[in-house]
């Protein structure tokens, strides 16, 4: 695990990348939130983020997040960004403040039921596989209207926006297209259903500039902040 000083230096660099990306497309530099991704790092990663003034962290497994949650004293919000098995929905509702990775109707319905059982309103994002990557979870673009309608009919879910993970590809045009497609999809659904769908969670260490140019409101960054993960 890196030291806090190294984390602070990394954070400064990431913020400089965000600022430069915003400025190059004429966006205000505070229009993009940074979600530090602490998965596969010790609980210190969460403490570092909190100490540096960041208010939320991203994790991709419920058990790992729950263990860290129990261990650490920092007051941060927990966001689930990884695929969730339906049988862990109850555990996820108890652990996370928002689920970004709602990727099937089955999961959506289960999360709604579990949130209802504990009288919770659960903020969610709908994950769309805009890059049509066979290795990624998420609704297809064609499924998104039905997904949104199901989410809107779910009394205990609050749909805040959309999320995508771009396909890994050497050619930046691939990620750019995936991000632009999510943005266009959001604009279309937002108009059709008269909803803000304000959050566009897209962009990671390798492609955050492309995501910001396409309209990202939240980038999810692990490696550039904490170094390589040991799996
Ligand atoms: C791991 C992960 C990230 C962070 O990726 P880095 O390349 O380390 O910045 C972002 N989003 C999701 C969904 C992830 O699983």
mmCIF file of N, CA, C and O in Angstrom, residues 123-194:
data_model
loop_
_atom_site.group_PDB
_atom_site.id
_atom_site.type_symbol
_atom_site.label_atom_id
_atom_site.label_comp_id
_atom_site.label_asym_id
_atom_site.label_seq_id
_atom_site.Cartn_x
_atom_site.Cartn_y
_atom_site.Cartn_z
ATOM 1 N N UNK A 123 -30.737 4.898 -3.911
ATOM 2 C CA UNK A 123 -30.321 5.541 -5.158
ATOM 3 C C UNK A 123 -29.599 4.529 -6.066
ATOM 4 O O UNK A 123 -28.797 3.728 -5.575
ATOM 5 N N UNK A 124 -29.918 4.558 -7.353
ATOM 6 C CA UNK A 124 -29.287 3.627 -8.296
ATOM 7 C C UNK A 124 -28.931 4.341 -9.597
ATOM 8 O O UNK A 124 -29.499 5.379 -9.939
ATOM 9 N N UNK A 125 -27.982 3.732 -10.308
ATOM 10 C CA UNK A 125 -27.725 4.084 -11.701
ATOM 11 C C UNK A 125 -28.008 2.828 -12.514
ATOM 12 O O UNK A 125 -27.837 1.711 -12.017
ATOM 13 N N UNK A 126 -28.449 3.001 -13.737
ATOM 14 C CA UNK A 126 -28.648 1.863 -14.630
ATOM 15 C C UNK A 126 -27.375 1.704 -15.466
ATOM 16 O O UNK A 126 -26.934 2.645 -16.121
ATOM 17 N N UNK A 127 -26.808 0.505 -15.409
ATOM 18 C CA UNK A 127 -25.569 0.261 -16.154
ATOM 19 C C UNK A 127 -25.913 -0.180 -17.567
ATOM 20 O O UNK A 127 -26.646 -1.148 -17.773
ATOM 21 N N UNK A 128 -25.373 0.543 -18.526
ATOM 22 C CA UNK A 128 -25.644 0.221 -19.933
ATOM 23 C C UNK A 128 -24.335 -0.156 -20.621
ATOM 24 O O UNK A 128 -23.336 0.550 -20.518
ATOM 25 N N UNK A 129 -24.359 -1.269 -21.314
ATOM 26 C CA UNK A 129 -23.175 -1.748 -22.022
ATOM 27 C C UNK A 129 -23.164 -1.114 -23.412
ATOM 28 O O UNK A 129 -23.349 -1.786 -24.424
ATOM 29 N N UNK A 130 -22.922 0.201 -23.437
ATOM 30 C CA UNK A 130 -23.003 0.915 -24.713
ATOM 31 C C UNK A 130 -21.954 0.438 -25.710
ATOM 32 O O UNK A 130 -22.157 0.554 -26.910
ATOM 33 N N UNK A 131 -20.852 -0.092 -25.216
ATOM 34 C CA UNK A 131 -19.817 -0.593 -26.109
ATOM 35 C C UNK A 131 -20.127 -1.986 -26.642
ATOM 36 O O UNK A 131 -19.350 -2.545 -27.415
ATOM 37 N N UNK A 132 -21.280 -2.565 -26.230
ATOM 38 C CA UNK A 132 -21.669 -3.927 -26.632
ATOM 39 C C UNK A 132 -20.501 -4.897 -26.446
ATOM 40 O O UNK A 132 -20.230 -5.737 -27.305
ATOM 41 N N UNK A 133 -19.807 -4.774 -25.323
ATOM 42 C CA UNK A 133 -18.647 -5.605 -25.024
ATOM 43 C C UNK A 133 -19.132 -6.917 -24.399
ATOM 44 O O UNK A 133 -19.792 -6.907 -23.370
ATOM 45 N N UNK A 134 -18.830 -8.052 -25.039
ATOM 46 C CA UNK A 134 -19.311 -9.332 -24.501
ATOM 47 C C UNK A 134 -18.744 -9.646 -23.110
ATOM 48 O O UNK A 134 -19.309 -10.464 -22.384
ATOM 49 N N UNK A 135 -17.661 -8.966 -22.725
ATOM 50 C CA UNK A 135 -17.062 -9.201 -21.403
ATOM 51 C C UNK A 135 -17.635 -8.289 -20.319
ATOM 52 O O UNK A 135 -17.163 -8.307 -19.188
ATOM 53 N N UNK A 136 -18.615 -7.474 -20.672
ATOM 54 C CA UNK A 136 -19.133 -6.524 -19.686
ATOM 55 C C UNK A 136 -20.614 -6.775 -19.396
ATOM 56 O O UNK A 136 -21.367 -7.171 -20.278
ATOM 57 N N UNK A 137 -20.984 -6.504 -18.166
ATOM 58 C CA UNK A 137 -22.388 -6.563 -17.789
ATOM 59 C C UNK A 137 -23.076 -5.280 -18.222
ATOM 60 O O UNK A 137 -22.430 -4.326 -18.648
ATOM 61 N N UNK A 138 -24.379 -5.246 -18.083
ATOM 62 C CA UNK A 138 -25.126 -4.024 -18.377
ATOM 63 C C UNK A 138 -26.255 -4.299 -19.348
ATOM 64 O O UNK A 138 -26.198 -5.251 -20.126
ATOM 65 N N UNK A 139 -27.283 -3.459 -19.272
ATOM 66 C CA UNK A 139 -28.361 -3.545 -20.246
ATOM 67 C C UNK A 139 -27.809 -3.144 -21.612
ATOM 68 O O UNK A 139 -26.898 -2.313 -21.705
ATOM 69 N N UNK A 140 -28.381 -3.704 -22.669
ATOM 70 C CA UNK A 140 -28.039 -3.208 -24.000
ATOM 71 C C UNK A 140 -28.778 -1.877 -24.184
ATOM 72 O O UNK A 140 -29.732 -1.580 -23.455
ATOM 73 N N UNK A 141 -28.364 -1.104 -25.163
ATOM 74 C CA UNK A 141 -29.034 0.168 -25.431
ATOM 75 C C UNK A 141 -30.524 -0.080 -25.695
ATOM 76 O O UNK A 141 -31.387 0.643 -25.208
ATOM 77 N N UNK A 142 -30.800 -1.154 -26.422
ATOM 78 C CA UNK A 142 -32.194 -1.461 -26.771
ATOM 79 C C UNK A 142 -33.053 -1.812 -25.553
ATOM 80 O O UNK A 142 -34.274 -1.661 -25.590
ATOM 81 N N UNK A 143 -32.420 -2.293 -24.499
ATOM 82 C CA UNK A 143 -33.174 -2.686 -23.293
ATOM 83 C C UNK A 143 -33.416 -1.524 -22.328
ATOM 84 O O UNK A 143 -34.120 -1.679 -21.322
ATOM 85 N N UNK A 144 -32.824 -0.377 -22.612
ATOM 86 C CA UNK A 144 -32.796 0.668 -21.593
ATOM 87 C C UNK A 144 -34.148 1.314 -21.296
ATOM 88 O O UNK A 144 -34.408 1.716 -20.165
ATOM 89 N N UNK A 145 -35.001 1.415 -22.309
ATOM 90 C CA UNK A 145 -36.323 1.991 -22.033
ATOM 91 C C UNK A 145 -37.082 1.122 -21.049
ATOM 92 O O UNK A 145 -37.656 1.613 -20.074
ATOM 93 N N UNK A 146 -37.062 -0.174 -21.295
ATOM 94 C CA UNK A 146 -37.766 -1.102 -20.405
ATOM 95 C C UNK A 146 -37.139 -1.070 -19.013
ATOM 96 O O UNK A 146 -37.850 -1.124 -17.997
ATOM 97 N N UNK A 147 -35.820 -0.975 -18.962
ATOM 98 C CA UNK A 147 -35.133 -0.938 -17.661
ATOM 99 C C UNK A 147 -35.527 0.319 -16.893
ATOM 100 O O UNK A 147 -35.824 0.273 -15.697
ATOM 101 N N UNK A 148 -35.550 1.439 -17.603
ATOM 102 C CA UNK A 148 -35.899 2.694 -16.930
ATOM 103 C C UNK A 148 -37.353 2.668 -16.457
ATOM 104 O O UNK A 148 -37.657 3.093 -15.343
ATOM 105 N N UNK A 149 -38.226 2.133 -17.285
ATOM 106 C CA UNK A 149 -39.638 2.071 -16.877
ATOM 107 C C UNK A 149 -39.805 1.189 -15.644
ATOM 108 O O UNK A 149 -40.555 1.518 -14.718
ATOM 109 N N UNK A 150 -39.077 0.084 -15.615
ATOM 110 C CA UNK A 150 -39.152 -0.801 -14.442
ATOM 111 C C UNK A 150 -38.607 -0.084 -13.213
ATOM 112 O O UNK A 150 -39.159 -0.180 -12.108
ATOM 113 N N UNK A 151 -37.529 0.653 -13.396
ATOM 114 C CA UNK A 151 -36.930 1.365 -12.258
ATOM 115 C C UNK A 151 -37.866 2.459 -11.755
ATOM 116 O O UNK A 151 -38.032 2.649 -10.550
ATOM 117 N N UNK A 152 -38.501 3.152 -12.678
ATOM 118 C CA UNK A 152 -39.413 4.233 -12.279
ATOM 119 C C UNK A 152 -40.646 3.679 -11.563
ATOM 120 O O UNK A 152 -41.232 4.349 -10.715
ATOM 121 N N UNK A 153 -41.001 2.445 -11.897
ATOM 122 C CA UNK A 153 -42.153 1.818 -11.247
ATOM 123 C C UNK A 153 -41.763 1.187 -9.908
ATOM 124 O O UNK A 153 -42.618 0.675 -9.183
ATOM 125 N N UNK A 154 -40.492 1.219 -9.573
ATOM 126 C CA UNK A 154 -40.005 0.601 -8.334
ATOM 127 C C UNK A 154 -40.025 1.635 -7.213
ATOM 128 O O UNK A 154 -39.225 2.575 -7.210
ATOM 129 N N UNK A 155 -40.933 1.424 -6.284
ATOM 130 C CA UNK A 155 -41.160 2.420 -5.239
ATOM 131 C C UNK A 155 -39.947 2.738 -4.387
ATOM 132 O O UNK A 155 -39.846 3.813 -3.818
ATOM 133 N N UNK A 156 -39.050 1.774 -4.267
ATOM 134 C CA UNK A 156 -37.934 1.960 -3.339
ATOM 135 C C UNK A 156 -36.602 2.237 -4.023
ATOM 136 O O UNK A 156 -35.558 2.226 -3.387
ATOM 137 N N UNK A 157 -36.651 2.466 -5.343
ATOM 138 C CA UNK A 157 -35.428 2.827 -6.064
ATOM 139 C C UNK A 157 -35.540 4.273 -6.558
ATOM 140 O O UNK A 157 -36.601 4.714 -6.981
ATOM 141 N N UNK A 158 -34.436 4.986 -6.480
ATOM 142 C CA UNK A 158 -34.363 6.365 -6.973
ATOM 143 C C UNK A 158 -33.336 6.387 -8.101
ATOM 144 O O UNK A 158 -32.144 6.204 -7.863
ATOM 145 N N UNK A 159 -33.813 6.574 -9.331
ATOM 146 C CA UNK A 159 -32.897 6.520 -10.481
ATOM 147 C C UNK A 159 -32.207 7.863 -10.655
ATOM 148 O O UNK A 159 -32.850 8.859 -10.980
ATOM 149 N N UNK A 160 -30.904 7.877 -10.456
ATOM 150 C CA UNK A 160 -30.169 9.144 -10.526
ATOM 151 C C UNK A 160 -29.437 9.341 -11.853
ATOM 152 O O UNK A 160 -28.931 10.426 -12.119
ATOM 153 N N UNK A 161 -29.317 8.279 -12.655
ATOM 154 C CA UNK A 161 -28.613 8.438 -13.927
ATOM 155 C C UNK A 161 -28.140 7.122 -14.478
ATOM 156 O O UNK A 161 -28.676 6.061 -14.144
ATOM 157 N N UNK A 162 -27.119 7.202 -15.328
ATOM 158 C CA UNK A 162 -26.632 6.024 -16.050
ATOM 159 C C UNK A 162 -25.143 5.819 -15.807
ATOM 160 O O UNK A 162 -24.406 6.752 -15.479
ATOM 161 N N UNK A 163 -24.713 4.591 -15.998
ATOM 162 C CA UNK A 163 -23.295 4.247 -15.823
ATOM 163 C C UNK A 163 -22.853 3.350 -16.971
ATOM 164 O O UNK A 163 -23.638 2.547 -17.474
ATOM 165 N N UNK A 164 -21.602 3.514 -17.399
ATOM 166 C CA UNK A 164 -21.042 2.563 -18.369
ATOM 167 C C UNK A 164 -19.566 2.339 -18.111
ATOM 168 O O UNK A 164 -18.897 3.146 -17.443
ATOM 169 N N UNK A 165 -19.090 1.208 -18.593
ATOM 170 C CA UNK A 165 -17.657 0.888 -18.599
ATOM 171 C C UNK A 165 -17.292 0.696 -20.067
ATOM 172 O O UNK A 165 -17.886 -0.143 -20.747
ATOM 173 N N UNK A 166 -16.341 1.479 -20.552
ATOM 174 C CA UNK A 166 -15.975 1.371 -21.964
ATOM 175 C C UNK A 166 -15.193 0.085 -22.207
ATOM 176 O O UNK A 166 -14.471 -0.377 -21.323
ATOM 177 N N UNK A 167 -15.310 -0.495 -23.399
ATOM 178 C CA UNK A 167 -14.486 -1.666 -23.728
ATOM 179 C C UNK A 167 -13.002 -1.284 -23.681
ATOM 180 O O UNK A 167 -12.650 -0.145 -23.988
ATOM 181 N N UNK A 168 -12.171 -2.238 -23.269
ATOM 182 C CA UNK A 168 -10.721 -2.015 -23.306
ATOM 183 C C UNK A 168 -10.277 -2.130 -24.757
ATOM 184 O O UNK A 168 -10.466 -3.167 -25.378
ATOM 185 N N UNK A 169 -9.714 -1.065 -25.286
ATOM 186 C CA UNK A 169 -9.288 -1.122 -26.685
ATOM 187 C C UNK A 169 -8.173 -0.102 -26.882
ATOM 188 O O UNK A 169 -8.235 0.990 -26.326
ATOM 189 N N UNK A 170 -7.178 -0.471 -27.659
ATOM 190 C CA UNK A 170 -6.071 0.453 -27.930
ATOM 191 C C UNK A 170 -6.558 1.712 -28.639
ATOM 192 O O UNK A 170 -6.001 2.780 -28.485
ATOM 193 N N UNK A 171 -7.604 1.561 -29.422
ATOM 194 C CA UNK A 171 -8.104 2.675 -30.211
ATOM 195 C C UNK A 171 -9.060 3.533 -29.373
ATOM 196 O O UNK A 171 -10.133 3.078 -29.000
ATOM 197 N N UNK A 172 -8.671 4.784 -29.089
ATOM 198 C CA UNK A 172 -9.510 5.636 -28.246
ATOM 199 C C UNK A 172 -10.893 5.897 -28.835
ATOM 200 O O UNK A 172 -11.829 6.252 -28.112
ATOM 201 N N UNK A 173 -11.044 5.700 -30.138
ATOM 202 C CA UNK A 173 -12.352 5.929 -30.764
ATOM 203 C C UNK A 173 -13.399 4.991 -30.186
ATOM 204 O O UNK A 173 -14.589 5.321 -30.140
ATOM 205 N N UNK A 174 -12.968 3.809 -29.707
ATOM 206 C CA UNK A 174 -13.915 2.826 -29.171
ATOM 207 C C UNK A 174 -14.516 3.325 -27.854
ATOM 208 O O UNK A 174 -15.736 3.325 -27.671
ATOM 209 N N UNK A 175 -13.656 3.781 -26.947
ATOM 210 C CA UNK A 175 -14.156 4.308 -25.673
ATOM 211 C C UNK A 175 -14.959 5.590 -25.908
ATOM 212 O O UNK A 175 -16.021 5.792 -25.314
ATOM 213 N N UNK A 176 -14.457 6.440 -26.790
ATOM 214 C CA UNK A 176 -15.165 7.700 -27.063
ATOM 215 C C UNK A 176 -16.587 7.417 -27.531
ATOM 216 O O UNK A 176 -17.553 8.035 -27.052
ATOM 217 N N UNK A 177 -16.728 6.447 -28.422
ATOM 218 C CA UNK A 177 -18.064 6.110 -28.936
ATOM 219 C C UNK A 177 -18.955 5.570 -27.814
ATOM 220 O O UNK A 177 -20.138 5.912 -27.724
ATOM 221 N N UNK A 178 -18.384 4.749 -26.935
ATOM 222 C CA UNK A 178 -19.181 4.184 -25.832
ATOM 223 C C UNK A 178 -19.672 5.298 -24.910
ATOM 224 O O UNK A 178 -20.821 5.273 -24.449
ATOM 225 N N UNK A 179 -18.822 6.273 -24.649
ATOM 226 C CA UNK A 179 -19.202 7.392 -23.774
ATOM 227 C C UNK A 179 -20.232 8.302 -24.452
ATOM 228 O O UNK A 179 -21.208 8.723 -23.839
ATOM 229 N N UNK A 180 -19.980 8.596 -25.720
ATOM 230 C CA UNK A 180 -20.927 9.477 -26.427
ATOM 231 C C UNK A 180 -22.289 8.803 -26.562
ATOM 232 O O UNK A 180 -23.329 9.464 -26.463
ATOM 233 N N UNK A 181 -22.270 7.491 -26.753
ATOM 234 C CA UNK A 181 -23.549 6.770 -26.851
ATOM 235 C C UNK A 181 -24.318 6.842 -25.530
ATOM 236 O O UNK A 181 -25.540 6.959 -25.521
ATOM 237 N N UNK A 182 -23.606 6.776 -24.399
ATOM 238 C CA UNK A 182 -24.300 6.858 -23.099
ATOM 239 C C UNK A 182 -24.892 8.251 -22.915
ATOM 240 O O UNK A 182 -26.017 8.406 -22.459
ATOM 241 N N UNK A 183 -24.119 9.233 -23.275
ATOM 242 C CA UNK A 183 -24.599 10.614 -23.168
ATOM 243 C C UNK A 183 -25.840 10.841 -24.037
ATOM 244 O O UNK A 183 -26.837 11.428 -23.597
ATOM 245 N N UNK A 184 -25.791 10.352 -25.275
ATOM 246 C CA UNK A 184 -26.942 10.526 -26.175
ATOM 247 C C UNK A 184 -28.158 9.763 -25.678
ATOM 248 O O UNK A 184 -29.288 10.249 -25.735
ATOM 249 N N UNK A 185 -27.909 8.573 -25.159
ATOM 250 C CA UNK A 185 -28.987 7.765 -24.596
ATOM 251 C C UNK A 185 -29.635 8.498 -23.424
ATOM 252 O O UNK A 185 -30.859 8.590 -23.308
ATOM 253 N N UNK A 186 -28.799 9.063 -22.556
ATOM 254 C CA UNK A 186 -29.309 9.808 -21.415
ATOM 255 C C UNK A 186 -30.161 10.999 -21.883
ATOM 256 O O UNK A 186 -31.262 11.219 -21.405
ATOM 257 N N UNK A 187 -29.631 11.738 -22.862
ATOM 258 C CA UNK A 187 -30.364 12.912 -23.347
ATOM 259 C C UNK A 187 -31.726 12.501 -23.907
ATOM 260 O O UNK A 187 -32.731 13.159 -23.657
ATOM 261 N N UNK A 188 -31.741 11.394 -24.628
ATOM 262 C CA UNK A 188 -32.995 10.919 -25.236
ATOM 263 C C UNK A 188 -33.991 10.471 -24.168
ATOM 264 O O UNK A 188 -35.153 10.866 -24.172
ATOM 265 N N UNK A 189 -33.529 9.652 -23.221
ATOM 266 C CA UNK A 189 -34.421 9.140 -22.169
ATOM 267 C C UNK A 189 -34.900 10.271 -21.267
ATOM 268 O O UNK A 189 -36.050 10.306 -20.841
ATOM 269 N N UNK A 190 -33.996 11.194 -21.001
ATOM 270 C CA UNK A 190 -34.302 12.313 -20.139
ATOM 271 C C UNK A 190 -35.453 13.135 -20.731
ATOM 272 O O UNK A 190 -36.390 13.535 -20.044
ATOM 273 N N UNK A 191 -35.393 13.347 -22.020
ATOM 274 C CA UNK A 191 -36.443 14.101 -22.693
ATOM 275 C C UNK A 191 -37.744 13.310 -22.757
ATOM 276 O O UNK A 191 -38.826 13.798 -22.441
ATOM 277 N N UNK A 192 -37.595 12.032 -23.133
ATOM 278 C CA UNK A 192 -38.767 11.169 -23.309
ATOM 279 C C UNK A 192 -39.562 11.003 -22.012
ATOM 280 O O UNK A 192 -40.774 10.933 -22.017
ATOM 281 N N UNK A 193 -38.866 10.907 -20.889
ATOM 282 C CA UNK A 193 -39.530 10.655 -19.603
ATOM 283 C C UNK A 193 -39.561 11.901 -18.707
ATOM 284 O O UNK A 193 -39.947 11.805 -17.543
ATOM 285 N N UNK A 194 -39.109 13.028 -19.246
ATOM 286 C CA UNK A 194 -39.060 14.272 -18.462
ATOM 287 C C UNK A 194 -38.390 14.092 -17.106
ATOM 288 O O UNK A 194 -38.963 14.380 -16.053
#
